[in-house]
PDB file of C-alpha atoms and ligand atoms in Angstrom:
ATOM      1  CA  MET A  96     -23.147  -0.052   5.871  1.00 67.00           C
ATOM      2  CA  ASP A  97     -21.926  -0.317   9.429  1.00 82.00           C
ATOM      3  CA  LEU A  98     -19.078  -2.753   9.952  1.00 88.00           C
ATOM      4  CA  SER A  99     -17.530  -3.880  13.197  1.00 93.00           C
ATOM      5  CA  LEU A 100     -14.374  -5.818  13.938  1.00 95.00           C
ATOM      6  CA  ASP A 101     -16.499  -8.980  14.316  1.00 95.00           C
ATOM      7  CA  ASP A 102     -17.166  -8.850  10.566  1.00 96.00           C
ATOM      8  CA  PHE A 103     -13.469  -9.447   9.873  1.00 97.00           C
ATOM      9  CA  GLU A 104     -11.182 -12.469  10.212  1.00 97.00           C
ATOM     10  CA  VAL A 105      -7.384 -12.542  10.477  1.00 98.00           C
ATOM     11  CA  LEU A 106      -5.846 -13.062   7.040  1.00 98.00           C
ATOM     12  CA  ILE A 107      -2.164 -12.329   7.712  1.00 98.00           C
ATOM     13  CA  SER A 108      -0.723 -12.530  11.216  1.00 98.00           C
ATOM     14  CA  GLU A 109       1.617 -10.079  12.866  1.00 98.00           C
ATOM     15  CA  ASP A 110       4.433 -12.655  12.738  1.00 98.00           C
ATOM     16  CA  ARG A 111       4.072 -13.243   9.015  1.00 98.00           C
ATOM     17  CA  ILE A 112       4.065  -9.492   8.377  1.00 98.00           C
ATOM     18  CA  ARG A 113       7.205  -9.003  10.468  1.00 98.00           C
ATOM     19  CA  GLU A 114       9.036 -11.795   8.682  1.00 98.00           C
ATOM     20  CA  ARG A 115       7.987 -10.614   5.213  1.00 98.00           C
ATOM     21  CA  CYS A 116       9.071  -7.030   5.983  1.00 98.00           C
ATOM     22  CA  ARG A 117      12.523  -8.304   6.867  1.00 98.00           C
ATOM     23  CA  GLU A 118      12.731 -10.208   3.587  1.00 98.00           C
ATOM     24  CA  LEU A 119      11.438  -7.279   1.548  1.00 98.00           C
ATOM     25  CA  GLY A 120      13.947  -4.927   3.154  1.00 98.00           C
ATOM     26  CA  GLN A 121      16.833  -7.197   2.197  1.00 98.00           C
ATOM     27  CA  GLU A 122      15.432  -7.726  -1.295  1.00 98.00           C
ATOM     28  CA  ILE A 123      15.085  -3.967  -1.875  1.00 98.00           C
ATOM     29  CA  ARG A 124      18.540  -3.086  -0.514  1.00 98.00           C
ATOM     30  CA  ALA A 125      20.074  -5.777  -2.722  1.00 98.00           C
ATOM     31  CA  ALA A 126      18.222  -4.379  -5.751  1.00 98.00           C
ATOM     32  CA  VAL A 127      19.115  -0.701  -5.230  1.00 97.00           C
ATOM     33  CA  GLY A 128      22.675  -1.137  -3.949  1.00 97.00           C
ATOM     34  CA  ASP A 129      24.346   0.634  -1.039  1.00 97.00           C
ATOM     35  CA  GLY A 130      23.632   4.219  -2.108  1.00 98.00           C
ATOM     36  CA  PRO A 131      21.079   6.733  -0.830  1.00 98.00           C
ATOM     37  CA  LEU A 132      17.463   5.818  -1.378  1.00 98.00           C
ATOM     38  CA  VAL A 133      14.465   8.136  -1.274  1.00 98.00           C
ATOM     39  CA  CYS A 134      11.541   6.202   0.214  1.00 98.00           C
ATOM     40  CA  VAL A 135       8.172   7.722  -0.610  1.00 98.00           C
ATOM     41  CA  GLY A 136       5.119   6.579   1.313  1.00 98.00           C
ATOM     42  CA  VAL A 137       1.632   7.088  -0.019  1.00 98.00           C
ATOM     43  CA  LEU A 138      -0.516   8.360   2.845  1.00 97.00           C
ATOM     44  CA  LYS A 139      -2.300   7.360   4.744  1.00 96.00           C
ATOM     45  CA  GLY A 140      -2.416   3.607   4.153  1.00 97.00           C
ATOM     46  CA  SER A 141       1.328   2.949   3.907  1.00 98.00           C
ATOM     47  CA  PHE A 142       2.568   4.664   7.047  1.00 98.00           C
ATOM     48  CA  ILE A 143       2.758   1.649   9.326  1.00 98.00           C
ATOM     49  CA  PHE A 144       4.203  -0.648   6.659  1.00 98.00           C
ATOM     50  CA  MET A 145       6.704   2.043   5.686  1.00 98.00           C
ATOM     51  CA  ALA A 146       7.880   2.445   9.280  1.00 98.00           C
ATOM     52  CA  ASP A 147       8.778  -1.245   9.423  1.00 98.00           C
ATOM     53  CA  LEU A 148      10.047  -1.453   5.845  1.00 98.00           C
ATOM     54  CA  VAL A 149      12.540   1.436   6.011  1.00 98.00           C
ATOM     55  CA  ARG A 150      14.080  -0.068   9.137  1.00 98.00           C
ATOM     56  CA  ALA A 151      14.417  -3.390   7.324  1.00 98.00           C
ATOM     57  CA  ILE A 152      15.980  -1.721   4.254  1.00 98.00           C
ATOM     58  CA  GLY A 153      18.642   0.042   6.318  1.00 97.00           C
ATOM     59  CA  GLY A 154      21.613   1.958   4.901  1.00 98.00           C
ATOM     60  CA  PRO A 155      21.407   5.571   3.729  1.00 98.00           C
ATOM     61  CA  LEU A 156      17.848   6.631   3.072  1.00 98.00           C
ATOM     62  CA  THR A 157      15.449   9.511   3.455  1.00 98.00           C
ATOM     63  CA  CYS A 158      11.665   9.463   3.805  1.00 98.00           C
ATOM     64  CA  ASP A 159       9.098  11.588   2.072  1.00 98.00           C
ATOM     65  CA  PHE A 160       5.333  11.331   1.719  1.00 98.00           C
ATOM     66  CA  LEU A 161       2.549  12.302  -0.539  1.00 98.00           C
ATOM     67  CA  ARG A 162      -1.140  11.932  -0.315  1.00 97.00           C
ATOM     68  CA  VAL A 163      -3.609  11.040  -3.001  1.00 94.00           C
ATOM     69  CA  SER A 164      -7.344  10.753  -2.846  1.00 86.00           C
ATOM     70  CA  SER A 165      -8.877   7.945  -4.826  1.00 69.00           C
ATOM     71  CA  TYR A 166     -11.088   5.891  -2.634  1.00 55.00           C
ATOM     72  CA  GLU A 167     -14.487   5.971  -1.018  1.00 54.00           C
ATOM     73  CA  GLY A 168     -15.916   3.143   1.117  1.00 48.00           C
ATOM     74  CA  THR A 169     -14.792  -0.296  -0.001  1.00 49.00           C
ATOM     75  CA  ARG A 170     -14.355   0.216  -3.752  1.00 53.00           C
ATOM     76  CA  SER A 171     -12.038   2.402  -5.774  1.00 51.00           C
ATOM     77  CA  THR A 172     -13.587   5.288  -7.688  1.00 51.00           C
ATOM     78  CA  GLY A 173     -10.797   5.581 -10.221  1.00 59.00           C
ATOM     79  CA  ASN A 174     -10.435   9.319  -9.614  1.00 80.00           C
ATOM     80  CA  VAL A 175      -6.904   9.978  -8.457  1.00 89.00           C
ATOM     81  CA  ARG A 176      -5.421  13.326  -7.565  1.00 92.00           C
ATOM     82  CA  ILE A 177      -2.485  14.507  -5.478  1.00 94.00           C
ATOM     83  CA  GLU A 178      -3.750  16.200  -2.332  1.00 95.00           C
ATOM     84  CA  PHE A 179      -0.297  17.069  -1.149  1.00 96.00           C
ATOM     85  CA  ASP A 180       3.009  16.412  -2.795  1.00 97.00           C
ATOM     86  CA  LEU A 181       6.630  15.548  -2.022  1.00 98.00           C
ATOM     87  CA  THR A 182       8.706  18.074  -0.117  1.00 97.00           C
ATOM     88  CA  GLN A 183      11.869  17.486  -2.213  1.00 96.00           C
ATOM     89  CA  PRO A 184      12.603  17.050  -5.933  1.00 97.00           C
ATOM     90  CA  ILE A 185      13.460  13.454  -6.894  1.00 98.00           C
ATOM     91  CA  GLU A 186      15.366  14.230 -10.097  1.00 98.00           C
ATOM     92  CA  GLY A 187      18.466  12.037 -10.314  1.00 98.00           C
ATOM     93  CA  ALA A 188      17.551  10.074  -7.159  1.00 98.00           C
ATOM     94  CA  ASP A 189      16.984   6.382  -6.582  1.00 98.00           C
ATOM     95  CA  VAL A 190      13.373   6.289  -5.488  1.00 98.00           C
ATOM     96  CA  LEU A 191      11.199   3.654  -3.855  1.00 98.00           C
ATOM     97  CA  LEU A 192       7.460   4.247  -3.963  1.00 98.00           C
ATOM     98  CA  ILE A 193       5.676   2.482  -1.095  1.00 98.00           C
ATOM     99  CA  GLU A 194       1.965   1.604  -1.196  1.00 98.00           C
ATOM    100  CA  ASP A 195      -0.305  -0.355   1.109  1.00 98.00           C
ATOM    101  CA  ILE A 196      -2.230  -2.182  -1.613  1.00 98.00           C
ATOM    102  CA  VAL A 197      -2.628  -2.330  -5.379  1.00 97.00           C
ATOM    103  CA  ASP A 198      -6.250  -2.949  -6.253  1.00 95.00           C
ATOM    104  CA  THR A 199      -7.442  -1.680  -9.677  1.00 94.00           C
ATOM    105  CA  GLY A 200      -3.939  -0.314 -10.263  1.00 96.00           C
ATOM    106  CA  ARG A 201      -5.197   3.176 -11.088  1.00 94.00           C
ATOM    107  CA  THR A 202      -3.498   4.910  -8.166  1.00 95.00           C
ATOM    108  CA  ALA A 203      -0.200   3.181  -8.877  1.00 96.00           C
ATOM    109  CA  GLU A 204      -0.390   3.924 -12.598  1.00 96.00           C
ATOM    110  CA  PHE A 205      -1.057   7.587 -11.880  1.00 95.00           C
ATOM    111  CA  LEU A 206       1.737   7.843  -9.310  1.00 96.00           C
ATOM    112  CA  LEU A 207       4.339   5.984 -11.369  1.00 97.00           C
ATOM    113  CA  GLN A 208       3.634   8.243 -14.355  1.00 96.00           C
ATOM    114  CA  SER A 209       3.737  11.356 -12.214  1.00 96.00           C
ATOM    115  CA  PHE A 210       7.086  10.237 -10.738  1.00 97.00           C
ATOM    116  CA  GLN A 211       8.659   9.269 -14.090  1.00 97.00           C
ATOM    117  CA  VAL A 212       8.230  12.801 -15.455  1.00 97.00           C
ATOM    118  CA  ARG A 213      10.274  14.091 -12.505  1.00 98.00           C
ATOM    119  CA  GLN A 214      13.209  12.063 -13.891  1.00 98.00           C
ATOM    120  CA  PRO A 215      14.492  10.009 -10.964  1.00 98.00           C
ATOM    121  CA  ARG A 216      17.643   7.962 -11.630  1.00 98.00           C
ATOM    122  CA  SER A 217      15.680   4.838 -10.834  1.00 98.00           C
ATOM    123  CA  LEU A 218      12.160   4.132  -9.647  1.00 98.00           C
ATOM    124  CA  ARG A 219      11.015   0.982  -7.894  1.00 98.00           C
ATOM    125  CA  PHE A 220       7.562   0.232  -6.578  1.00 98.00           C
ATOM    126  CA  CYS A 221       6.819  -1.814  -3.460  1.00 98.00           C
ATOM    127  CA  SER A 222       3.343  -2.701  -2.250  1.00 98.00           C
ATOM    128  CA  LEU A 223       2.515  -4.563   0.946  1.00 98.00           C
ATOM    129  CA  LEU A 224      -0.498  -6.214  -0.689  1.00 98.00           C
ATOM    130  CA  ASP A 225      -1.510  -7.011  -4.241  1.00 98.00           C
ATOM    131  CA  LYS A 226      -5.020  -7.949  -5.391  1.00 98.00           C
ATOM    132  CA  PRO A 227      -4.321  -8.990  -9.002  1.00 97.00           C
ATOM    133  CA  GLU A 228      -7.916 -10.180  -9.653  1.00 96.00           C
ATOM    134  CA  ARG A 229      -9.148  -6.599  -9.369  1.00 93.00           C
ATOM    135  CA  ARG A 230      -6.658  -5.112 -11.812  1.00 96.00           C
ATOM    136  CA  VAL A 231      -8.062  -2.698 -14.398  1.00 95.00           C
ATOM    137  CA  VAL A 232      -4.737  -1.265 -15.558  1.00 96.00           C
ATOM    138  CA  GLU A 233      -1.476  -3.209 -15.665  1.00 96.00           C
ATOM    139  CA  VAL A 234       1.209  -1.799 -13.387  1.00 96.00           C
ATOM    140  CA  PRO A 235       4.637  -3.242 -12.646  1.00 95.00           C
ATOM    141  CA  VAL A 236       4.989  -3.994  -8.916  1.00 98.00           C
ATOM    142  CA  ASP A 237       8.681  -4.690  -8.255  1.00 98.00           C
ATOM    143  CA  HIS A 238       8.269  -5.901  -4.680  1.00 98.00           C
ATOM    144  CA  VAL A 239       5.069  -7.433  -3.297  1.00 98.00           C
ATOM    145  CA  GLY A 240       4.578  -8.366   0.351  1.00 98.00           C
ATOM    146  CA  PHE A 241       1.569 -10.641  -0.087  1.00 98.00           C
ATOM    147  CA  THR A 242      -0.665 -11.477  -3.027  1.00 98.00           C
ATOM    148  CA  ILE A 243      -4.245 -11.805  -1.790  1.00 98.00           C
ATOM    149  CA  ALA A 244      -7.629 -12.762  -3.205  1.00 97.00           C
ATOM    150  CA  ASN A 245     -10.291 -10.198  -3.983  1.00 95.00           C
ATOM    151  CA  ARG A 246     -11.275  -9.401  -0.411  1.00 95.00           C
ATOM    152  CA  PHE A 247     -11.643  -6.159   1.475  1.00 95.00           C
ATOM    153  CA  VAL A 248      -8.895  -5.883   4.077  1.00 98.00           C
ATOM    154  CA  ILE A 249      -8.115  -3.675   7.068  1.00 98.00           C
ATOM    155  CA  GLY A 250      -5.345  -3.332   9.615  1.00 98.00           C
ATOM    156  CA  TYR A 251      -1.614  -2.598   9.603  1.00 98.00           C
ATOM    157  CA  GLY A 252      -2.320   0.804   8.023  1.00 98.00           C
ATOM    158  CA  LEU A 253      -5.361  -0.123   5.941  1.00 98.00           C
ATOM    159  CA  ASP A 254      -8.674   1.362   6.917  1.00 97.00           C
ATOM    160  CA  PHE A 255     -12.402   1.166   6.596  1.00 95.00           C
ATOM    161  CA  ASP A 256     -13.787   4.706   6.734  1.00 93.00           C
ATOM    162  CA  GLY A 257     -10.666   5.849   8.542  1.00 95.00           C
ATOM    163  CA  ARG A 258     -10.726   3.185  11.242  1.00 96.00           C
ATOM    164  CA  TYR A 259      -8.725   0.050  12.094  1.00 98.00           C
ATOM    165  CA  ARG A 260      -5.349   1.253  10.758  1.00 98.00           C
ATOM    166  CA  ASP A 261      -3.877   0.486  14.182  1.00 98.00           C
ATOM    167  CA  LEU A 262      -4.563  -3.267  14.088  1.00 98.00           C
ATOM    168  CA  PRO A 263      -1.285  -5.206  14.255  1.00 98.00           C
ATOM    169  CA  ASP A 264      -2.419  -7.805  11.702  1.00 98.00           C
ATOM    170  CA  ILE A 265      -4.294  -7.770   8.392  1.00 98.00           C
ATOM    171  CA  ARG A 266      -7.942  -8.836   8.507  1.00 98.00           C
ATOM    172  CA  ALA A 267     -10.382  -9.603   5.704  1.00 98.00           C
ATOM    173  CA  LEU A 268     -14.082  -8.923   5.632  1.00 97.00           C
ATOM    174  CA  ASN A 269     -15.904 -12.217   5.984  1.00 95.00           C
ATOM    175  CA  PRO A 270     -17.414 -13.462   2.718  1.00 91.00           C
ATOM    176  CA  LYS A 271     -21.029 -13.161   3.912  1.00 89.00           C
ATOM    177  CA  LYS A 272     -20.645  -9.448   4.736  1.00 87.00           C
ATOM    178  CA  GLU A 273     -18.670  -8.911   1.551  1.00 84.00           C
ATOM    179  CA  ALA A 274     -21.589 -10.330  -0.460  1.00 85.00           C
ATOM    180  CA  GLU A 275     -24.043  -8.060   1.391  1.00 84.00           C
ATOM    181  CA  LEU A 276     -21.875  -5.042   0.624  1.00 79.00           C
ATOM    182  CA  ALA A 277     -21.716  -5.899  -3.065  1.00 78.00           C
ATOM    183  CA  HIS A 278     -25.466  -5.433  -3.333  1.00 72.00           C
TER     184      HIS A 278
HETATM  185  P1  IMP B 502      -6.415   1.248  -6.678  1.00 70.09           P
HETATM  186  O1  IMP B 502      -6.181   2.609  -7.276  1.00 70.09           O
HETATM  187  O2  IMP B 502      -7.764   0.698  -7.054  1.00 70.09           O
HETATM  188  O3  IMP B 502      -5.313   0.278  -6.979  1.00 70.09           O
HETATM  189  O4  IMP B 502      -6.563   1.446  -5.127  1.00 70.09           O
HETATM  190  C1  IMP B 502      -5.500   1.668  -4.303  1.00 70.09           C
HETATM  191  C2  IMP B 502      -5.966   2.251  -2.990  1.00 70.09           C
HETATM  192  O5  IMP B 502      -7.271   1.828  -2.635  1.00 70.09           O
HETATM  193  C3  IMP B 502      -5.065   1.763  -1.881  1.00 70.09           C
HETATM  194  O6  IMP B 502      -3.956   2.609  -1.697  1.00 70.09           O
HETATM  195  C4  IMP B 502      -5.982   1.753  -0.687  1.00 70.09           C
HETATM  196  O7  IMP B 502      -5.966   3.001  -0.034  1.00 70.09           O
HETATM  197  C5  IMP B 502      -7.349   1.516  -1.266  1.00 70.09           C
HETATM  198  N1  IMP B 502      -7.772   0.093  -1.119  1.00 70.09           N
HETATM  199  C6  IMP B 502      -7.864  -0.838  -2.090  1.00 70.09           C
HETATM  200  N2  IMP B 502      -8.286  -2.020  -1.613  1.00 70.09           N
HETATM  201  C7  IMP B 502      -8.442  -1.824  -0.280  1.00 70.09           C
HETATM  202  C8  IMP B 502      -8.840  -2.707   0.800  1.00 70.09           C
HETATM  203  O8  IMP B 502      -9.115  -3.905   0.632  1.00 70.09           O
HETATM  204  N3  IMP B 502      -8.868  -2.141   2.033  1.00 70.09           N
HETATM  205  C9  IMP B 502      -8.563  -0.839   2.276  1.00 70.09           C
HETATM  206  N4  IMP B 502      -8.182   0.002   1.307  1.00 70.09           N
HETATM  207  C10 IMP B 502      -8.119  -0.491   0.041  1.00 70.09           C
END
């Protein structure tokens, strides 16, 4: 189905995102202490959130990325695989995994397991958005930006078919379109 920006309404404003990032940064730094932190962003959805979050965390940190494929259209397929991996080992490191959204939880479950076997010193998981109603597998999310209802969202890194990641706010598909898509 073709969707345009008119099919979406603002769910979380730029100001609320900015404020929440600041809070999350402080929360995470307080939780991990003053030492070096390896921040790992899951591409592509987390890149804009991560850019703001790492600046809010502050202190000694490095950034790495990995990319998984798991999603087609507006619903998760449940097939997760690493398309490209971290550039550095994380053994013995304090690691923060950064996601855009936890939906069914399958991607997060897969990534957390795949990170645990690499034996980091500690592993925390931060997601900008959480859609708990859609959860299929339980995953511990240590830091959540916003808990949202079961709606399809775009903007601030999140896409529909690769588009709209550049929007400064987070927008949700309007319920009428969402119902059409479900059929
Ligand atoms: P999960 O494995 O079902 O938890 O899906 C996680 C991934 O699905 C996220 O990293 C997103 O890339 C994608 N995703 C889930 N819900 C949405 C949404 O509402 N908008 C855009 N992408 C989404």
